[in-house]
Coordinates of C-alpha atoms in Angstrom, one line a residue:
V1 CA 128.2 150.7 138.6
T2 CA 125.8 152.9 140.6
G3 CA 126.4 154.4 144.0
L4 CA 129.5 155.3 145.9
Y5 CA 131.4 152.9 148.1
E6 CA 133.4 153.9 151.1
P7 CA 136.9 152.4 151.3
T8 CA 137.5 150.2 154.3
L9 CA 140.4 148.1 155.7
R10 CA 139.2 144.5 155.7
L11 CA 141.3 142.0 157.6
E12 CA 140.2 138.4 157.8
G13 CA 141.1 135.3 159.7
T14 CA 142.4 132.1 158.2
R15 CA 140.0 130.5 155.7
T16 CA 140.2 127.7 153.2
N17 CA 138.0 127.4 150.2
L18 CA 137.2 123.7 149.9
C19 CA 135.3 124.1 146.6
L20 CA 137.5 123.4 143.7
Q21 CA 137.4 125.1 140.3
S22 CA 135.4 127.9 141.8
E23 CA 134.9 129.6 138.5
D24 CA 135.0 126.7 136.0
F25 CA 132.0 124.4 135.9
G26 CA 133.6 122.4 133.1
T27 CA 136.0 120.7 135.5
T28 CA 135.5 118.9 138.8
W29 CA 131.8 119.8 138.9
V30 CA 129.4 117.0 138.1
V31 CA 126.3 117.5 135.9
I32 CA 122.8 116.8 137.1
G33 CA 120.8 115.9 134.1
T34 CA 122.0 117.5 130.9
P35 CA 122.5 121.2 131.7
T36 CA 123.8 123.7 129.2
R37 CA 127.0 125.7 129.8
V38 CA 128.6 128.7 128.1
A39 CA 132.1 129.0 129.6
A40 CA 133.3 132.4 130.9
A41 CA 130.2 134.2 129.6
K42 CA 130.5 137.1 132.0
T43 CA 133.5 138.7 133.8
V44 CA 133.6 141.3 136.6
G45 CA 137.2 142.3 137.2
D46 CA 139.1 139.0 137.6
L47 CA 135.9 137.1 138.5
V48 CA 134.6 134.8 135.8
L49 CA 131.1 133.4 135.6
D50 CA 129.7 130.6 133.4
L51 CA 126.2 130.8 132.0
L52 CA 124.5 127.6 133.2
G53 CA 121.1 126.6 131.8
D54 CA 118.3 124.1 132.3
D55 CA 116.6 123.4 129.0
S56 CA 114.4 120.5 130.1
A57 CA 110.8 120.9 131.2
T58 CA 110.7 117.3 132.5
A59 CA 113.9 117.0 134.7
L60 CA 116.0 119.0 137.1
E61 CA 119.3 120.1 135.5
G62 CA 122.3 121.7 137.2
Y63 CA 125.8 121.1 138.6
S64 CA 127.1 119.7 141.9
Q65 CA 130.4 119.2 143.8
V66 CA 131.2 117.2 146.9
V67 CA 132.8 119.4 149.6
P68 CA 135.1 117.6 152.2
F69 CA 134.1 119.4 155.4
T70 CA 135.7 118.6 158.8
G71 CA 133.9 119.0 162.1
N72 CA 130.1 118.8 162.8
V73 CA 129.4 122.5 163.0
V74 CA 127.7 125.2 160.9
K75 CA 129.5 126.0 157.6
G76 CA 129.8 129.1 155.4
I77 CA 129.0 129.1 151.7
G78 CA 129.3 131.9 149.2
I79 CA 128.4 132.3 145.5
H80 CA 128.2 134.9 142.8
L81 CA 125.1 135.0 140.6
A82 CA 123.6 137.2 137.9
Q83 CA 120.2 136.8 136.2
G84 CA 120.1 135.1 132.8
S85 CA 116.7 134.0 131.3
S86 CA 115.6 132.2 134.5
T87 CA 113.3 133.8 137.0
S88 CA 114.2 131.5 139.9
T89 CA 117.5 129.7 140.9
V90 CA 118.2 127.3 143.8
V91 CA 121.5 126.9 145.6
R92 CA 121.7 124.2 148.2
L93 CA 124.0 122.0 150.3
F94 CA 122.7 118.4 150.2
D95 CA 123.7 115.6 152.6
V96 CA 123.7 112.6 150.2
T97 CA 124.3 110.1 153.0
A98 CA 121.4 111.3 155.3
A99 CA 119.2 112.5 152.4
S100 CA 118.9 115.8 154.3
T101 CA 119.4 119.5 153.4
P102 CA 121.6 121.6 155.7
M103 CA 121.1 124.6 153.4
A104 CA 118.8 125.6 150.5
M105 CA 118.2 129.0 149.2
T106 CA 115.8 130.1 146.4
I107 CA 116.8 133.3 144.5
A108 CA 113.9 134.8 142.6
W109 CA 114.9 137.2 139.8
S110 CA 113.1 140.3 138.5
G111 CA 114.7 142.9 136.4
G112 CA 118.1 141.6 137.4
V113 CA 117.5 142.1 141.1
P114 CA 117.4 139.0 143.4
T115 CA 114.9 138.3 146.2
L116 CA 116.2 135.6 148.6
A117 CA 114.1 133.0 150.3
E118 CA 115.6 130.8 153.1
N119 CA 114.3 127.3 152.7
F120 CA 117.0 125.7 155.0
G121 CA 120.0 127.4 156.6
V122 CA 120.4 131.1 157.0
K123 CA 121.4 134.0 154.8
V124 CA 124.4 136.0 156.1
G125 CA 123.6 139.6 155.4
A126 CA 121.9 140.9 152.3
P127 CA 123.1 140.1 148.7
I128 CA 126.0 142.4 147.8
A129 CA 125.6 144.2 144.4
R130 CA 128.8 144.0 142.3
A131 CA 129.2 145.3 138.7
D132 CA 127.2 144.3 135.6
G133 CA 124.3 142.8 137.5
V134 CA 126.4 140.3 139.6
Y135 CA 125.4 139.7 143.2
E136 CA 127.5 138.1 145.9
F137 CA 125.6 135.9 148.3
H138 CA 126.7 134.6 151.8
F139 CA 124.9 131.6 153.4
Q140 CA 125.2 129.6 156.5
A141 CA 124.5 125.8 156.4
T142 CA 123.4 124.4 159.7
A143 CA 123.7 120.9 161.2
V144 CA 126.4 119.7 158.8
T145 CA 127.7 116.1 159.5
A146 CA 131.2 116.2 158.1
A147 CA 131.6 112.4 157.8
N148 CA 128.7 112.3 155.4
T149 CA 128.9 113.2 151.7
N150 CA 127.9 116.8 151.4
R151 CA 127.6 118.4 148.0
I152 CA 126.9 121.9 146.8
E153 CA 124.2 121.9 144.1
V154 CA 123.3 124.8 141.7
Y155 CA 120.0 124.6 139.8
P156 CA 119.8 127.4 137.2
A157 CA 116.0 127.2 136.9
A158 CA 114.1 125.8 139.9
D159 CA 111.9 126.9 142.8
T160 CA 111.6 126.0 146.4
A161 CA 109.9 122.8 145.6
L162 CA 112.5 122.0 142.9
D163 CA 109.9 122.1 140.2
V164 CA 111.3 120.3 137.1
A165 CA 109.1 122.2 134.6
R166 CA 111.1 125.5 135.0
T167 CA 113.7 126.3 132.3
G168 CA 116.2 129.1 131.8
T169 CA 119.8 130.3 132.5
V170 CA 121.8 132.0 135.2
Y171 CA 125.3 133.3 135.4
V172 CA 127.3 131.5 138.2
G173 CA 130.9 131.8 139.4
G174 CA 133.1 132.5 142.4
V175 CA 131.8 129.7 144.6
W176 CA 133.4 129.1 148.0
A177 CA 132.8 126.8 151.0
V178 CA 134.7 127.1 154.3
D179 CA 135.1 125.1 157.5
A180 CA 133.8 128.1 159.4
P181 CA 130.5 129.4 160.6
F182 CA 130.2 132.2 158.1
P183 CA 131.9 133.0 154.8
S184 CA 135.0 135.2 154.4
S185 CA 135.4 137.2 151.3
Y186 CA 135.8 135.2 148.1
I187 CA 138.9 132.9 147.7
K188 CA 139.5 131.7 144.2
T189 CA 140.4 128.0 143.5
T190 CA 141.4 125.9 140.6
T191 CA 142.7 122.3 141.0
A192 CA 143.2 122.4 144.8
A193 CA 141.8 124.0 147.9
V194 CA 143.3 127.5 148.7
T195 CA 144.0 128.8 152.1
R196 CA 144.2 132.5 153.0
T197 CA 146.2 133.0 156.2
G198 CA 145.0 135.2 159.0
E199 CA 145.6 138.9 158.4
A200 CA 146.7 141.7 160.8
L201 CA 148.5 145.0 160.9
S202 CA 150.8 146.1 163.6
Y203 CA 153.5 148.7 164.2
P204 CA 155.4 150.2 167.1
A205 CA 153.3 152.5 169.2
L206 CA 156.2 154.8 170.2
W207 CA 154.1 157.7 171.6
P208 CA 154.1 157.8 175.4
M209 CA 151.1 156.4 177.2
Q210 CA 148.8 159.3 178.4
D211 CA 147.1 159.2 181.8
N212 CA 143.8 159.9 179.9
E213 CA 143.1 158.8 176.4
T214 CA 140.2 158.5 174.0
W215 CA 140.0 155.9 171.2
Y216 CA 137.5 156.1 168.3
V217 CA 136.8 153.3 165.8
R218 CA 134.4 153.4 162.9
M219 CA 133.8 150.2 161.0
G220 CA 131.2 148.4 158.9
R221 CA 128.7 146.4 161.0
P222 CA 129.7 142.7 160.5
S223 CA 127.1 140.6 158.8
W224 CA 127.5 137.8 161.4
A225 CA 126.1 140.1 164.1
D226 CA 122.5 139.1 163.2
L227 CA 123.2 135.4 163.3
A228 CA 121.9 133.3 166.1
G229 CA 123.8 130.9 168.4
D230 CA 127.4 130.5 169.5
F231 CA 129.7 130.0 166.6
G232 CA 132.5 128.4 168.7
N233 CA 136.1 128.3 167.4
G234 CA 137.1 131.4 169.4
L235 CA 135.2 134.3 170.8
D236 CA 136.6 137.6 169.5
L237 CA 136.6 139.4 166.2
G238 CA 137.6 142.8 165.1
V239 CA 140.4 143.3 167.6
I240 CA 142.1 146.7 167.8
G241 CA 144.5 147.1 170.7
R242 CA 147.8 148.2 172.2
I243 CA 149.9 145.7 174.1
G244 CA 153.1 145.6 175.9
P245 CA 156.0 143.2 175.1
G246 CA 155.0 139.6 174.5
A247 CA 151.4 138.6 174.1
A248 CA 149.0 137.0 176.6
A249 CA 151.0 137.9 179.7
S250 CA 151.3 141.6 178.7
P251 CA 149.1 144.5 179.8
R252 CA 146.8 145.6 177.1
L253 CA 144.0 148.0 176.0
K254 CA 141.8 146.6 173.3
I255 CA 138.5 147.0 171.5
F256 CA 136.8 143.9 170.1
L257 CA 133.6 142.4 169.1
S258 CA 132.3 139.1 170.7
R259 CA 130.5 136.7 168.4
T260 CA 129.4 134.7 171.5
S261 CA 127.5 137.6 173.1
R262 CA 127.1 139.9 170.0
T263 CA 128.6 142.7 172.0
V264 CA 131.2 145.5 171.6
L265 CA 133.7 145.3 174.4
A266 CA 136.6 147.5 175.5
Q267 CA 139.2 145.8 177.8
L268 CA 142.0 147.2 179.9
W269 CA 144.0 144.5 181.6
D270 CA 146.9 145.0 184.0
G271 CA 148.1 141.4 184.1
T272 CA 145.7 140.3 186.8
S273 CA 142.3 142.1 186.6
V274 CA 140.3 143.8 183.9
S275 CA 138.2 146.9 183.4
E276 CA 135.8 145.8 180.7
P277 CA 132.6 147.7 179.7
S278 CA 130.4 146.2 177.0
V279 CA 127.3 147.0 175.0
A280 CA 125.2 145.2 172.4
I281 CA 126.4 145.6 168.8
P282 CA 124.2 148.5 167.5
S283 CA 122.2 148.4 164.3
G284 CA 123.1 150.3 161.1
E285 CA 125.4 149.8 158.2
F286 CA 128.4 151.3 160.1
I287 CA 129.1 151.4 163.9
E288 CA 131.0 154.0 165.8
I289 CA 132.9 153.0 169.0
T290 CA 134.4 155.5 171.4
V291 CA 136.3 154.4 174.5
Q292 CA 137.5 156.8 177.2
A293 CA 140.5 155.5 179.2
K294 CA 141.2 157.4 182.4
N295 CA 143.9 157.2 185.1
L296 CA 146.0 154.8 183.0
L297 CA 149.1 155.6 185.0
S298 CA 147.5 154.9 188.3
A299 CA 144.2 153.0 188.4
G300 CA 142.9 152.7 184.9
Q301 CA 139.2 152.6 184.0
L302 CA 137.2 152.4 180.7
A303 CA 133.9 153.8 179.6
L304 CA 132.2 152.9 176.3
D305 CA 129.9 154.8 173.9
V306 CA 128.5 153.3 170.6
G307 CA 126.0 156.2 170.0
N308 CA 123.8 156.2 173.0
G309 CA 126.1 158.0 175.4
F310 CA 128.9 156.8 177.7
G311 CA 128.0 154.3 180.4
A312 CA 129.6 154.3 183.8
F313 CA 133.3 153.7 184.0
A314 CA 134.0 150.0 184.7
S315 CA 135.9 148.9 187.8
A316 CA 139.5 150.1 188.0
V317 CA 142.7 148.1 187.5
S318 CA 146.2 148.6 188.9
A319 CA 148.8 150.9 187.5
I320 CA 150.1 149.8 184.2
S321 CA 153.7 149.9 182.9
G322 CA 155.4 148.7 179.8
F323 CA 152.2 149.3 177.8
N324 CA 153.2 151.4 174.8
T325 CA 155.0 148.8 172.7
T326 CA 152.7 147.7 169.8
L327 CA 149.5 148.8 168.2
K328 CA 147.7 145.9 166.5
V329 CA 144.7 145.9 164.2
G330 CA 143.2 142.6 163.3
Q331 CA 144.3 139.5 165.1
N332 CA 143.9 139.2 168.8
P333 CA 147.1 139.9 170.8
E334 CA 146.5 136.7 172.7
G335 CA 147.1 134.6 169.6
S336 CA 143.6 134.2 168.0
T337 CA 143.7 134.1 164.2
E338 CA 140.3 135.8 163.9
S339 CA 140.3 139.3 162.4
L340 CA 138.4 142.4 161.5
Y341 CA 135.6 141.1 159.3
G342 CA 133.6 144.3 159.7
G343 CA 135.9 146.6 157.7
L344 CA 137.7 149.5 159.4
T345 CA 137.2 153.0 158.1
D346 CA 138.6 155.2 160.9
L347 CA 140.9 154.7 163.9
V348 CA 141.8 157.8 166.0
I349 CA 143.6 157.9 169.4
V350 CA 144.0 161.2 171.2
S351 CA 144.9 162.4 174.7
G352 CA 142.2 163.5 177.1
L353 CA 138.7 162.4 177.6
Q354 CA 136.7 163.3 174.5
S355 CA 133.1 162.8 173.4
L356 CA 132.0 160.7 170.4
V357 CA 131.0 163.9 168.6
T358 CA 134.5 165.4 169.1
M359 CA 136.2 162.2 167.9
R360 CA 133.9 162.0 164.9
G361 CA 135.0 165.6 164.0
L362 CA 138.7 164.6 164.4
A363 CA 138.1 161.8 162.0
G364 CA 136.6 164.2 159.5
R365 CA 133.1 162.8 159.8

């Protein structure tokens, strides 16, 4: 393994992998033609990959599986691949009923490194390099009709035109398909679909509320930030906040990302009105968010900086009481099951109005 990886806290919303036998192409998966298969030919940690091959120069060969989606929206698909002897591999979601292709991706291989071409659908972020030449891919399939028969297809040796003359092998494993607009991290399955419940952290925030506070968050920029359109199914991701007793009816101060507007937002709510500055999610592998909260004990206001300086303080709210009960990281205090897909590296909360540079130093950056 090359390179150093920064540890992050990754909390995710509820996701179900609908693709069965995600690491075993000898069960549930249906052959296309007469492909070759070497079971468990490569392992990376507890991830197992089969070596699938196309040895016919006159017919397409591969594997497929029907996925029982629900709801006619975009869907997330993920897969792990490593180069074998093939120089080009195709992964697609094919609508058998309509004879259409909601997603098709061509992966060209050179020296073990993939180059991805979007034929239909959208790639979600760049391929993620794992150990021993394995890459993790995230895709988004568009215009899926759930009532139709939709199947994932893997062609070890094919190109964009599905040329039958190509031959060769590819390592494949860790396949997942979710009823959501982008993939979560991988969820392993065997004979049945597997659901990961929404994840969050919370603990009593017993320190007294300060009149002036500064919050600093550093997190990985989420891959979905570059996708187009409204994902639906809730608005907020990456919630970090402090709330009073209860949930929706309680005062709160929170930082979150909106997947509708692709913005970073800070929100102070007194039970009636809000102070809510926002700014576009910045570029870069990591994003830093600094929020100044002033006059919390009288007429609170928020200002937000993501690296370009603080904007003006947003409109003030009324005095807040009963606000220092719980600090929550992940799920929205109002009950949403969406979580922190970007990966948290730092969270610092101090008294006083501090700059981003000061907060970065307090975080040891």
